[in-house]
Amino acid sequence: MKTFKTIAIIILTISCTSLAFAWGIWGHKHINKSAVFALPESMRVFFYNHIDFVTQESAIPDIRKYTINDKAEFPRHYIDIEAFPVSIDSLPQSSKEASAKYPDSILRKNGFLPWYIQDMMDKLTIAFKEKKTTEILFLAADLGHYLGDAHMPLHTSLNHDGQFTHQNGIHSFWESQLPEQFGDSYNFSTADAKYITDVKKETWRIIKHTHLLVDTLLTIERKIKSTFPEDKIYMKNDKGGVLKNKYNSPVHTLEYARAYHDALKGMVEKQISLSITATADFWYTAWVNAGKPDLTLLDDEDLTKQNKKYYIEDYKAWKNGKLTKLKIEGEF
């Protein structure tokens, strides 16, 4: 238990650093925390006892990229669909099939997000079977991160930052600035977790749906930009130049961000909501496939009793579409 607490403290410390995160720190934390409440109560109580850990750890996969510079981590976060010489429907369905068809160099270059999600599901299922608390929480939190990435359209495209359409910076603009500025109005309540009968099929359904949004979000931004005076698009720094965020991408004015956000007609909120649903569904499916182990046995009864009051309050808030006790320092 002491070791687990130490790890949690390290995560809390590191996750406050200024780095470039997919969906931003704001997005990943809201996704993982919300997913806890969509679980059935037989799982929800256990995950709630560790909700701070699951929430904070949601950013760790990106920290492995940018702080530790773990080269193996990078391709786990994306898949460049256009880079493969076949249609999306012709791509290998499983990681085993992908490894048999493509050399590691191709997978590292083009990304293997959907296949890695499947591998993580296998590992999480084993952790549930073996009733290993630390492994369950680490793997579940990481899996939530990758599922969040799978719902971010530009994580499925070669044109990941609009570099091919003269829209550099749109990646962090769409996934970080927009939800951070307008996310307070989002509804985080979702349907209860459902069992996934075919994980491979569901993984690819998500990827295909997400990829279909790429052209839409790019086209809308170009149209919005054509209607705005150039000096109203970007924030200015003290020297009169374009203000850059911690991703070294341009920061858009609130007026421009609002126009783009409105024109997207709820796309960002919907993708976050779908991320929450998928995370809860995948967690639940891994638990069911593990034989529905009794998670209440993994925690001290006193811990559950101490958390009961907050558990009831937080679950009620989530049912009303809100999250409590989730304050995140702004990135913009």
CSV table of N, CA, C and O in Angstrom, one decimal, residues 21-26 171-181 245 247 331-332:
chain,number,residue,atom,x,y,z
A,21,PHE,N,-0.4,17.4,-24.4
A,21,PHE,CA,-1.3,16.2,-24.2
A,21,PHE,C,-2.4,16.1,-25.3
A,21,PHE,O,-3.0,17.1,-25.6
A,22,ALA,N,-2.6,14.9,-25.8
A,22,ALA,CA,-3.7,14.7,-26.6
A,22,ALA,C,-5.0,14.9,-25.8
A,22,ALA,O,-5.0,14.4,-24.6
A,23,TRP,N,-6.0,15.5,-26.3
A,23,TRP,CA,-7.2,15.9,-25.6
A,23,TRP,C,-6.9,16.9,-24.5
A,23,TRP,O,-7.8,17.4,-23.8
A,24,GLY,N,-5.7,17.2,-24.3
A,24,GLY,CA,-5.3,18.1,-23.2
A,24,GLY,C,-5.5,17.4,-21.8
A,24,GLY,O,-6.2,16.4,-21.7
A,25,ILE,N,-4.9,17.9,-20.8
A,25,ILE,CA,-5.1,17.4,-19.5
A,25,ILE,C,-6.5,17.4,-19.1
A,25,ILE,O,-7.1,16.5,-18.5
A,26,TRP,N,-7.2,18.5,-19.5
A,26,TRP,CA,-8.6,18.8,-19.2
A,26,TRP,C,-9.4,17.6,-19.7
A,26,TRP,O,-10.3,17.0,-19.0
A,171,HIS,N,-4.6,21.1,-34.3
A,171,HIS,CA,-4.7,19.9,-33.4
A,171,HIS,C,-5.0,20.3,-32.0
A,171,HIS,O,-6.0,19.9,-31.4
A,172,SER,N,-4.1,21.2,-31.4
A,172,SER,CA,-4.3,21.6,-30.0
A,172,SER,C,-5.4,22.6,-29.9
A,172,SER,O,-6.1,22.6,-28.9
A,173,PHE,N,-5.7,23.3,-31.0
A,173,PHE,CA,-6.9,24.2,-31.0
A,173,PHE,C,-8.2,23.4,-30.8
A,173,PHE,O,-9.0,23.7,-29.9
A,174,TRP,N,-8.3,22.3,-31.5
A,174,TRP,CA,-9.6,21.6,-31.5
A,174,TRP,C,-9.7,20.7,-30.2
A,174,TRP,O,-10.7,20.7,-29.6
A,175,GLU,N,-8.6,20.1,-29.8
A,175,GLU,CA,-8.7,19.1,-28.7
A,175,GLU,C,-8.4,19.7,-27.3
A,175,GLU,O,-8.8,19.1,-26.3
A,176,SER,N,-7.8,20.8,-27.3
A,176,SER,CA,-7.4,21.4,-26.0
A,176,SER,C,-8.1,22.8,-25.7
A,176,SER,O,-8.7,23.0,-24.7
A,177,GLN,N,-7.8,23.7,-26.6
A,177,GLN,CA,-8.4,25.1,-26.4
A,177,GLN,C,-9.9,25.1,-26.3
A,177,GLN,O,-10.5,25.7,-25.4
A,178,LEU,N,-10.5,24.4,-27.3
A,178,LEU,CA,-12.0,24.5,-27.3
A,178,LEU,C,-12.6,23.8,-26.1
A,178,LEU,O,-13.5,24.5,-25.5
A,179,PRO,N,-12.3,22.6,-25.7
A,179,PRO,CA,-12.9,22.0,-24.5
A,179,PRO,C,-12.6,22.8,-23.2
A,179,PRO,O,-13.4,22.9,-22.3
A,180,GLU,N,-11.4,23.3,-23.2
A,180,GLU,CA,-11.0,24.0,-21.9
A,180,GLU,C,-11.8,25.3,-21.8
A,180,GLU,O,-12.3,25.7,-20.7
A,181,GLN,N,-12.1,26.0,-22.9
A,181,GLN,CA,-12.8,27.3,-22.9
A,181,GLN,C,-14.3,27.1,-22.8
A,181,GLN,O,-15.0,27.9,-22.2
A,245,ASN,N,1.0,28.7,-27.5
A,245,ASN,CA,0.7,28.0,-26.2
A,245,ASN,C,1.9,27.1,-25.9
A,245,ASN,O,3.0,27.1,-26.6
A,247,TYR,N,2.3,24.1,-26.5
A,247,TYR,CA,2.5,23.2,-27.6
A,247,TYR,C,3.3,23.9,-28.8
A,247,TYR,O,3.4,23.3,-29.8
A,331,GLU,N,-4.6,25.6,-19.6
A,331,GLU,CA,-3.4,25.4,-20.4
A,331,GLU,C,-3.3,26.6,-21.4
A,331,GLU,O,-2.4,26.7,-22.2
A,332,PHE,N,-4.3,27.4,-21.5
A,332,PHE,CA,-4.4,28.5,-22.5
A,332,PHE,C,-4.6,29.8,-21.7
A,332,PHE,O,-5.2,29.9,-20.7
